[in-house]
Structures are given as C-alpha cells and as structure tokens.
GROMACS .gro file of C-alpha atoms in nm:
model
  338
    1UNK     CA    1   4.740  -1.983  -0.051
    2UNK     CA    2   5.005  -1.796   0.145
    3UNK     CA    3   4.885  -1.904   0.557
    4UNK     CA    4   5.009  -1.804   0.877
    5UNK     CA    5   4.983  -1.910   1.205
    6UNK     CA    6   4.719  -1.768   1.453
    7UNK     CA    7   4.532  -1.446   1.473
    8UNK     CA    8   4.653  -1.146   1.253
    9UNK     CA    9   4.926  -0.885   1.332
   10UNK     CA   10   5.005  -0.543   1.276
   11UNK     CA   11   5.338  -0.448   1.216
   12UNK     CA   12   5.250  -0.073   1.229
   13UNK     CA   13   5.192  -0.090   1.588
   14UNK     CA   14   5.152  -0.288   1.927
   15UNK     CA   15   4.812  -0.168   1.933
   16UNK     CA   16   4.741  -0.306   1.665
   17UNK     CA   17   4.910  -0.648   1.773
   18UNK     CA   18   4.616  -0.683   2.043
   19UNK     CA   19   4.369  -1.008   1.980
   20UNK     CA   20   4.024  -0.852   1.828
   21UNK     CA   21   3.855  -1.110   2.096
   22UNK     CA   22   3.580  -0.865   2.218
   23UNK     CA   23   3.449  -0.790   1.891
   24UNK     CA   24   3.096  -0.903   1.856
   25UNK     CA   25   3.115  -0.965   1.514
   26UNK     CA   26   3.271  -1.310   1.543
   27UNK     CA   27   3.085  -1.456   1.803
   28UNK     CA   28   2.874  -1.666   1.636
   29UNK     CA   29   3.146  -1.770   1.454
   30UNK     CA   30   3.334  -1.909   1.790
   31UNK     CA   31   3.435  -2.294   1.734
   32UNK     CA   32   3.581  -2.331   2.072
   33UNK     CA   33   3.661  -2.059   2.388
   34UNK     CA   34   3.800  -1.765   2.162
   35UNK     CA   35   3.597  -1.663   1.890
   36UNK     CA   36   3.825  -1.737   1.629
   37UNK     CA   37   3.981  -2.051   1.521
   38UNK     CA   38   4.332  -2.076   1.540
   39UNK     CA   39   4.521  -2.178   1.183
   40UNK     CA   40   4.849  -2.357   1.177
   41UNK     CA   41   4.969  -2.432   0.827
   42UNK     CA   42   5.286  -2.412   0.683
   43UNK     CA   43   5.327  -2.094   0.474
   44UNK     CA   44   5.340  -2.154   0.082
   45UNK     CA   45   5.492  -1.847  -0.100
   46UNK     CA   46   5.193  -1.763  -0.324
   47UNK     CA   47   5.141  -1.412  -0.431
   48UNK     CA   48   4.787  -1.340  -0.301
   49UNK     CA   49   4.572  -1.061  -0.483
   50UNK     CA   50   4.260  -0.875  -0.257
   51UNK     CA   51   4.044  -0.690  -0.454
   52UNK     CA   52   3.811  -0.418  -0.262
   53UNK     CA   53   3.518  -0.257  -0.501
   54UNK     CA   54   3.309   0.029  -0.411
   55UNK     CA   55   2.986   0.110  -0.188
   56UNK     CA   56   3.026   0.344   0.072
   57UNK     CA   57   2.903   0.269   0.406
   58UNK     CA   58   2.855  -0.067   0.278
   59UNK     CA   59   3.238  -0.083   0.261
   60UNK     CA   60   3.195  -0.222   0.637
   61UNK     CA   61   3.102  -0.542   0.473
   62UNK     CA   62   3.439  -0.586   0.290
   63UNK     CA   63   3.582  -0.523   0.664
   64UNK     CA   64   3.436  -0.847   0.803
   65UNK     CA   65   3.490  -1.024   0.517
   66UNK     CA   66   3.817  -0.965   0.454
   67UNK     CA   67   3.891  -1.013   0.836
   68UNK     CA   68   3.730  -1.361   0.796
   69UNK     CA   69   3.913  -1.447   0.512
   70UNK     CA   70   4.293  -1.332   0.732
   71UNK     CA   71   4.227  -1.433   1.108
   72UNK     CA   72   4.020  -1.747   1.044
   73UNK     CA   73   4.124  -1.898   0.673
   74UNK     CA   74   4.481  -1.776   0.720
   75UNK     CA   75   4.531  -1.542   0.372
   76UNK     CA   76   4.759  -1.293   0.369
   77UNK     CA   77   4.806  -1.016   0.091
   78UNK     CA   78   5.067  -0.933  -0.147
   79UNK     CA   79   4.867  -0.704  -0.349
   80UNK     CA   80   4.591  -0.514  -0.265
   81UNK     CA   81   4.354  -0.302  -0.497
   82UNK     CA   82   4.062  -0.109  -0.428
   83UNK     CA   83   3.838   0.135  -0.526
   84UNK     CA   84   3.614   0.467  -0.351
   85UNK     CA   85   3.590   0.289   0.013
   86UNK     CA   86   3.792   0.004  -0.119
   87UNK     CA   87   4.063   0.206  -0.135
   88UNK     CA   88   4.041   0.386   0.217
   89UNK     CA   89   3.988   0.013   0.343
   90UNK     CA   90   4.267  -0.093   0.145
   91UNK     CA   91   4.535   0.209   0.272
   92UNK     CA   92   4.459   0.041   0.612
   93UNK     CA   93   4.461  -0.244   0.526
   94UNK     CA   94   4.839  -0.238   0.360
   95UNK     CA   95   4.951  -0.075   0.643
   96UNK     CA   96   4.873  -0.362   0.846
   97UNK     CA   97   4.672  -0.148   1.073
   98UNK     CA   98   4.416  -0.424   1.152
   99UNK     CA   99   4.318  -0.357   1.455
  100UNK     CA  100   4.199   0.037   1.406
  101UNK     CA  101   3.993  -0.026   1.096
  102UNK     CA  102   3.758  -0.227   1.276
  103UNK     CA  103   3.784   0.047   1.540
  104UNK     CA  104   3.681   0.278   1.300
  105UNK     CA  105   3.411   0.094   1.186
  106UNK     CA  106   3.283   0.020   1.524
  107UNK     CA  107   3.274   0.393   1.583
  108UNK     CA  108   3.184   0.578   1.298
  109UNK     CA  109   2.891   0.785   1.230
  110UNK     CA  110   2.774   0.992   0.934
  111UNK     CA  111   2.904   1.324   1.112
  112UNK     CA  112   3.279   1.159   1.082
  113UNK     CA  113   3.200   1.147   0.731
  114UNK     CA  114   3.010   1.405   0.549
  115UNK     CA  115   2.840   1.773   0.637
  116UNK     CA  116   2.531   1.871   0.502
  117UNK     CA  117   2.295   1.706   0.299
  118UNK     CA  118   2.017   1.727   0.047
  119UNK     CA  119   1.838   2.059   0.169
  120UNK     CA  120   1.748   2.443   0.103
  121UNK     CA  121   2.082   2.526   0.194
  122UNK     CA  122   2.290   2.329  -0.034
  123UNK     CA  123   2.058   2.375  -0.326
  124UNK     CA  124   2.144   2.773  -0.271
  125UNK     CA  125   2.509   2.649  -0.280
  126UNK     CA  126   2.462   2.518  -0.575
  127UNK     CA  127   2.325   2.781  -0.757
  128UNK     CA  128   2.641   2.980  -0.639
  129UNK     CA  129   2.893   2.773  -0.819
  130UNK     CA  130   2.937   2.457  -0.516
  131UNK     CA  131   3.017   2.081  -0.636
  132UNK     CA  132   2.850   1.896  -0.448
  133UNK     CA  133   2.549   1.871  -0.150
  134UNK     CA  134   2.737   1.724   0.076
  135UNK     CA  135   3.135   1.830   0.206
  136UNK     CA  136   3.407   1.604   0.310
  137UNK     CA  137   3.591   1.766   0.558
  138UNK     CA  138   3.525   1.517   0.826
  139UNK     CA  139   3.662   1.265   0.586
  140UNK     CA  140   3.959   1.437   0.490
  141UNK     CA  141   4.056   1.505   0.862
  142UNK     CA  142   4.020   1.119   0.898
  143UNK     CA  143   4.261   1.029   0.601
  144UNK     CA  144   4.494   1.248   0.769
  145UNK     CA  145   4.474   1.147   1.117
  146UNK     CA  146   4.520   0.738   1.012
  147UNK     CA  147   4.715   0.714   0.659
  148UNK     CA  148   5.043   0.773   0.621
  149UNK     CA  149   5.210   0.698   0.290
  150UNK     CA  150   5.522   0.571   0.416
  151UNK     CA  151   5.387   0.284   0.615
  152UNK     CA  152   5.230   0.132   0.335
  153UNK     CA  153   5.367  -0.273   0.357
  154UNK     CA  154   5.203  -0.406   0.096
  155UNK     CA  155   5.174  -0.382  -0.299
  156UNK     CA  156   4.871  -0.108  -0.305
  157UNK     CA  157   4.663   0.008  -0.581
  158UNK     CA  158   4.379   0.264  -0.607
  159UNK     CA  159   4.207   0.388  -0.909
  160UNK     CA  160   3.998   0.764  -0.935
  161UNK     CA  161   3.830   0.902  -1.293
  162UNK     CA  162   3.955   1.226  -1.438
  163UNK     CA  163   3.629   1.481  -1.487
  164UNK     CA  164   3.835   1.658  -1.740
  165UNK     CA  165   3.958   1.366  -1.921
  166UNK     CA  166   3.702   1.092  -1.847
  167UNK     CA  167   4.022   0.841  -1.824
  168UNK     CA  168   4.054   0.593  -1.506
  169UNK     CA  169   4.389   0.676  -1.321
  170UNK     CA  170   4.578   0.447  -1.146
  171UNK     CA  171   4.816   0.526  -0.806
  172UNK     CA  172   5.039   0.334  -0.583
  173UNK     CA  173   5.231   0.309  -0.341
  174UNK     CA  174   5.523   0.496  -0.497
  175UNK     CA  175   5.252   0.792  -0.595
  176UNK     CA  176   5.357   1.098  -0.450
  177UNK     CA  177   5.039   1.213  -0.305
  178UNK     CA  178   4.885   0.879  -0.279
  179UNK     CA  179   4.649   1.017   0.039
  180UNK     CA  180   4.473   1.243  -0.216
  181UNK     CA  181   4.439   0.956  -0.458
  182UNK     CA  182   4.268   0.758  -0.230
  183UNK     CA  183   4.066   1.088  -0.087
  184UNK     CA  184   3.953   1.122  -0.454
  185UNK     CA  185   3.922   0.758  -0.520
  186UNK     CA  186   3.590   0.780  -0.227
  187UNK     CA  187   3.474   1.156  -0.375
  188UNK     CA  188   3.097   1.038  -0.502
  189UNK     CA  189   3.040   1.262  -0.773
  190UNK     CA  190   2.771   1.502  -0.656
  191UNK     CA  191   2.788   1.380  -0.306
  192UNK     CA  192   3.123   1.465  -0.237
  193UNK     CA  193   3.315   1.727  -0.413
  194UNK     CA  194   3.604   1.616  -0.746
  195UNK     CA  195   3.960   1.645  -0.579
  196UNK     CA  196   4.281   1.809  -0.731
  197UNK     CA  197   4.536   1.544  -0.686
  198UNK     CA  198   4.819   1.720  -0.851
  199UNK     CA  199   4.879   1.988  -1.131
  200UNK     CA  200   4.863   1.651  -1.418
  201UNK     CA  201   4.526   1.502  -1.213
  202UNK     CA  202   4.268   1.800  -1.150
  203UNK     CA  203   3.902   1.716  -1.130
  204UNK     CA  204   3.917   1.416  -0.985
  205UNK     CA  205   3.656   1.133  -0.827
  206UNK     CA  206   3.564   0.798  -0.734
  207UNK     CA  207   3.712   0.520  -0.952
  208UNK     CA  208   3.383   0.322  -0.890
  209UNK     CA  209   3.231   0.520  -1.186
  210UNK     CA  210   3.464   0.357  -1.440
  211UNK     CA  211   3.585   0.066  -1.265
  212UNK     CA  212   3.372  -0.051  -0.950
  213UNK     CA  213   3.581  -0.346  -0.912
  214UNK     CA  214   3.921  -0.332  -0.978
  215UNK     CA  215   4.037  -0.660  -1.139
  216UNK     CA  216   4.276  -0.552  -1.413
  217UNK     CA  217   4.469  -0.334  -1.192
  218UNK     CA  218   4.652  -0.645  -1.090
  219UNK     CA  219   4.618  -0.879  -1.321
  220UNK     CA  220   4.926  -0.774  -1.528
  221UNK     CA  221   5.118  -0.808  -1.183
  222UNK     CA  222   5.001  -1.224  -1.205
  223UNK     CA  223   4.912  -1.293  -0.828
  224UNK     CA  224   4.850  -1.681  -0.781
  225UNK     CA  225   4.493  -1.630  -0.641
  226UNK     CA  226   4.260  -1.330  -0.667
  227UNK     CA  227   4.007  -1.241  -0.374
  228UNK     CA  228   3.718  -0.997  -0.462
  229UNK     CA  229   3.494  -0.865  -0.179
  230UNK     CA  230   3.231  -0.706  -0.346
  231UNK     CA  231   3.002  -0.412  -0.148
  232UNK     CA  232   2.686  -0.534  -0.386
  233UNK     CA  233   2.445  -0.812  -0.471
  234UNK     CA  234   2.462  -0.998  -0.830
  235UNK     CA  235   2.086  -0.818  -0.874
  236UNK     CA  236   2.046  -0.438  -0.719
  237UNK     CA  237   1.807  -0.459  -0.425
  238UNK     CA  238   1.472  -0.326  -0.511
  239UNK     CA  239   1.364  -0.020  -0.334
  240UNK     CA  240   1.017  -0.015  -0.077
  241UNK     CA  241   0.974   0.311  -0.208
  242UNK     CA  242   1.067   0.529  -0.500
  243UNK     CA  243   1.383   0.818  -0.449
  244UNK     CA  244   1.225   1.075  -0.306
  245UNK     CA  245   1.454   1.385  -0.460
  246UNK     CA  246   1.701   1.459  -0.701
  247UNK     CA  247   1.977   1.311  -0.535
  248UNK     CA  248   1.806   0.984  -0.416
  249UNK     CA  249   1.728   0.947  -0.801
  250UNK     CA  250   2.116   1.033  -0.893
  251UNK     CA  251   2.223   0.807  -0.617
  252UNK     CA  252   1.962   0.532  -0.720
  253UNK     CA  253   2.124   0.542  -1.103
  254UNK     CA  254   2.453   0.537  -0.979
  255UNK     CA  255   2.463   0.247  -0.807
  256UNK     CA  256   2.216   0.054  -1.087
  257UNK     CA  257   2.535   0.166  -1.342
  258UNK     CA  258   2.818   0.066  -1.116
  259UNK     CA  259   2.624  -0.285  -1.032
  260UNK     CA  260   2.586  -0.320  -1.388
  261UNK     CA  261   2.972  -0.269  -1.473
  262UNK     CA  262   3.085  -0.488  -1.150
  263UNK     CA  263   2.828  -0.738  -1.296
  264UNK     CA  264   2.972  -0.746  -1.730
  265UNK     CA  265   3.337  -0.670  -1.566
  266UNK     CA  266   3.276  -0.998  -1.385
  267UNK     CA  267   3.148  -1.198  -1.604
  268UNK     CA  268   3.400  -1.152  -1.864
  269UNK     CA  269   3.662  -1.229  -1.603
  270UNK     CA  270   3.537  -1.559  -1.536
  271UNK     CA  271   3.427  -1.632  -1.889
  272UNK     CA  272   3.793  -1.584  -2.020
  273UNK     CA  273   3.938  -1.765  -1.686
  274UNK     CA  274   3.682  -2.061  -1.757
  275UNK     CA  275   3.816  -2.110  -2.125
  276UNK     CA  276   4.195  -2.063  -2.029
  277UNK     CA  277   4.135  -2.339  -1.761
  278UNK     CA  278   3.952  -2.511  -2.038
  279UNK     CA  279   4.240  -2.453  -2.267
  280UNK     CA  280   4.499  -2.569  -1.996
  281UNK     CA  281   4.331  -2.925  -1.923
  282UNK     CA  282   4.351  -2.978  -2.330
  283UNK     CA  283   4.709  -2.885  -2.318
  284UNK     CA  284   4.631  -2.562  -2.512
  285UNK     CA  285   4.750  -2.210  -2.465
  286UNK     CA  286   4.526  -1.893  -2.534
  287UNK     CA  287   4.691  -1.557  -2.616
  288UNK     CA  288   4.568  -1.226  -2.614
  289UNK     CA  289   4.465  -1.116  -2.971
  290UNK     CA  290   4.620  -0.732  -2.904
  291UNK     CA  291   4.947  -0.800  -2.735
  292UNK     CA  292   5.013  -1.178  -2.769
  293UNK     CA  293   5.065  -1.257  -2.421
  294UNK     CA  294   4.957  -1.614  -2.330
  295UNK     CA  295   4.660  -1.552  -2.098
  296UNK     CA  296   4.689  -1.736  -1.720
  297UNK     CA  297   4.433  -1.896  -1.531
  298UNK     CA  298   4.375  -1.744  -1.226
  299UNK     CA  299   4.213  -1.909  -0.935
  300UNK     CA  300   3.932  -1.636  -0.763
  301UNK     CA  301   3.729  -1.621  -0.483
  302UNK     CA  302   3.428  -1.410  -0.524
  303UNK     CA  303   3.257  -1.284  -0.183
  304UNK     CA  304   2.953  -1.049  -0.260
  305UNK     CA  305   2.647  -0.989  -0.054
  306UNK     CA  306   2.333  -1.184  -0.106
  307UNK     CA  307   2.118  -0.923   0.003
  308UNK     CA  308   2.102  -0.580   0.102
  309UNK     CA  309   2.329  -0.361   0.275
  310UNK     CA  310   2.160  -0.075   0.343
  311UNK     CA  311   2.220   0.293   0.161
  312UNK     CA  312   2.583   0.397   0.050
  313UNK     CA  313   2.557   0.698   0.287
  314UNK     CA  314   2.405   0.494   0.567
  315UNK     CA  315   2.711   0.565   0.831
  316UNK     CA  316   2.474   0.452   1.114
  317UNK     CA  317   2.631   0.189   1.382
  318UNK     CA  318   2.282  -0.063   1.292
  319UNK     CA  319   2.350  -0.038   0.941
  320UNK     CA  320   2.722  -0.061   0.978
  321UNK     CA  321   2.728  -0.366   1.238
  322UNK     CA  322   2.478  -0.552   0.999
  323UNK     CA  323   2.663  -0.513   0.692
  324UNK     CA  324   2.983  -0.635   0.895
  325UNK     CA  325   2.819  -0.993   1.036
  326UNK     CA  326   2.691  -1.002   0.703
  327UNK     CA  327   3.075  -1.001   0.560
  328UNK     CA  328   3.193  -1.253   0.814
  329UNK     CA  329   2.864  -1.460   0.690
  330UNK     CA  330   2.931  -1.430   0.349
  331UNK     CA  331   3.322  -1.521   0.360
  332UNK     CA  332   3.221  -1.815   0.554
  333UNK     CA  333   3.026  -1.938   0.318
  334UNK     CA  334   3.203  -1.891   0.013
  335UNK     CA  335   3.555  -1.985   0.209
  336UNK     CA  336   3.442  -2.240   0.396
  337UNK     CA  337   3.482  -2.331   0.820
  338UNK     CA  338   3.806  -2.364   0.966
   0.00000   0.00000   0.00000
C-alpha cells in the first residue's frame, strides 16, 4: 500500500494543512497524547483505488472512514471513484481538500441541502409539471462555493444515469463540466430534480440507481488495491414503522434496490477475484470469455456499516456525527490498529 508519513495534507491550501486534532471523532481512537497515531513507513509506489458508493446523509460515514483509513493506516489515493454523495465526497476528496470536508460535515444541516419537502405545496407543484418534492439549490450553491475542476489532483471518476437513455455515464477529470456531473451524480430521482449536464447528457441523475458502487469504473485502470466504503449494511435495516407517504415508500424501495445491486455487484466481484487468486496459486491464468483479457487479482478492502445509519435525507448534526464515529469504527475494524 502506498504510506506516508504523519497526519494528512492538503495541497489545495494551508488551511487545509492544519492537524484535524480537535475533532471529536477520533478521540476514542487516541493511542497516545494526539488523537491519531503517527505512521512512518517507507512509501511503496502502489496504485491505490477508493471506491465511494451512494447514501446520502449517510455519506458522512464514508468521511470517517476514509479519514481513518489516510491519517491513521497511511493510504493514499491514486484513483478515486464515487457515486451520488460518493462523488461530492470524492471531488473533495481529489482535491486534497481534507480539512473542509470534515468541516462541512461538522456543519451541515438539511437547509444547506434541500428546500421543501413532502407536503401540500409540492404535491400542487407537481401537478403543474415540477420534478421533484424537494429543490437543490442549497446544494448547488455548495458545489459551487467548494469544487473547482481545475484543482482536481487525483485520478477522479463519477458516474450519473441518463433518464432518456437509461445508460450509466461516466465523467472525469478531463470532463468539461465535471461540477454538473457530480451535481447530477447526487440528484435522487424524485427527491431532487434530473440535471442537464450538456446538450449530449440531458435528463440526468444519481448513478446509485444503476451502479451504487462503482467498482468497474476502475478496474480497467488496474490499481494494486481497491478500497470500498460502502454507505449500507450487507442486510437493509428494518424499519420500526412502515413509510408513512408516497415518498417514504419510493425512498424505502430505492434504497432496498440499490442495497440489492451493491449486494450481487459485490458478490460477483469477490467471487471472480476468489477464483483468479485460486487460479494464480495453481499457476493458472483466467481470461475474460468476451474480450480475452487475462483477469487480475485484486486485493480489496471492504468497509460497510454493520448497522444503521439513519435516513438518506437525515442532514441532522446527531445523525451525521453518529454515522461518522461509526466510519472511524468500522475502518478500524476491518483495517486494523496502528
């Protein structure tokens, strides 16, 4: 794995240079006066692959996670793909703009995300031709307040579904209006309203409905390790209660469908990596029976909550703070201690 030494840096900013000490998040994690552990290895020039699916406000659990996995076990990215708030995490993220996603997450609230909601008002909307119940104007003023296209470091990826077409698009860092990919690639259908990403992509919204977890996107660019931080359990939580309207119900199905997807996507990931170890340790090679290509074995790290999170639209700093010790939990366990 490709290490550095000590806590994580931003070469965005000096802001973003600062320790993260006073965050609470890691402080039960503390192994000695500072609350994280200090790594010293020497670096080893592997091409490291992060992987960031879908969820919403339970995106805040891929933040401590992911900030585990860099400050304390020393990764650093190469390539990073991602997915509705996987890929607004992810834009930060490749930036190198550490330091101001967890201030975002520290600070945000459901007005910085969404107007409206599920009421008399937005049904009447509806009936006059609107897209969705809820707006995302306070999102959109976010994207264009933090991202900017051309300070994008590292190798980014971010996937949104064509309405019109029903295909999954891919953009990266070379896309030309890569700030409305990723605007589009966290547009809920419904909930948020399909975005026009250019004259060729029209209709367009959250890649989570095709591909919650984005694991081929960068498999054809063979990294030497894979990292997926996954917003939901194995299972889907089950409910005190049943939905109680029309769009609890649409919201309920939508995240059954995109935990089944995540769930066959995975499984067939690590089924075919299993047997192309397998093959490897006989001396074998498997190929791909379209193309050819020899397939590679490629070591993965799979951090995924083992409960709930709390609900997708859930912006509230209790449900936000949980899901982010919960992260830092989580990557501990499946990473290991310093």
């Amino acid at each position: 794995m490709k290490k550095k030494a000590g806590i994580g840096t931003d070469n965005a900013s000096q802001e973003d240079q600062q320790p993260e000490d006073s965050n609470p998040i890691f402080a039960e994690d503390a192994v000695s006066t500072s609350p994280y552990e200090v790594v010293q290895m020497e670096v080893n020039p592997k091409k490291i692959a992060l992987i960031l699916s879908g969820g919403g406000a339970r995106g805040a659990f891929q933040v401590g996670a992911e900030k585990y996995a860099r400050e304390v076990k020393g990764y650093q990215w190469d390539i990073i793909a991602g997915v509705s708030v996987g890929a607004m995490n992810g834009a930060m993220l490749a930036m190198h703009r550490y330091t101001r996603l967890m201030e975002l997450w520290d600070s945000i609230s459901d007005a910085q995300v969404y107007t409206g909601g599920f009421n008399l008002v937005s049904l009447v909307k509806l009936l006059f031709g609107a897209k969705s119940f809820y707006g995302n104007d306070p999102l959109q003023k976010l994207m264009q307040n933090e991202f900017e296209a051309g300070r994008v470091i590292d190798d980014l990826h971010v996937g949104a579904v064509s309405l019109i077409s029903g295909e999954y698009v891919q953009f990266t860092k070379e896309s030309l209006e890569l700030a409305k990919a990723i605007l589009a690639s966290a547009s809920i259908p419904v909930v948020w309203p399909p975005v026009d990403i250019s004259p060729d992509h029209t209709s367009m919204v959250d890649g989570g409905v095709r591909n919650i977890s984005p694991v081929g996107d960068v498999l054809d660019l063979e990294p030497d390790e894979v990292v997926i931080i996954n917003c939901s359990s194995e299972q889907p939580p089950v409910m005190p209660q049943a939905p109680a309207n029309v769009l609890s119900i649409g919201m309920r199905a939508l995240d059954i469908m995109q935990n089944e997807i995540f769930v066959n996507d995975m499984k067939e990931f690590l089924r075919i990596n299993a047997l192309v170890k397998e093959a490897e340790l006989q001396g074998c090679v498997l190929h791909h029976p379209k193309s050819g290509q020899p397939f590679k074995y490629y070591p993965c790290q799979v951090i995924e909550p083992d409960g709930e999170l709390g609900e997708v639209l859930d912006f509230s700093q209790k449900s936000v703070q949980s899901a982010l010790k919960a992260g830092v939990r989580r990557a501990r366990e499946v990473l290991g201690r310093p």
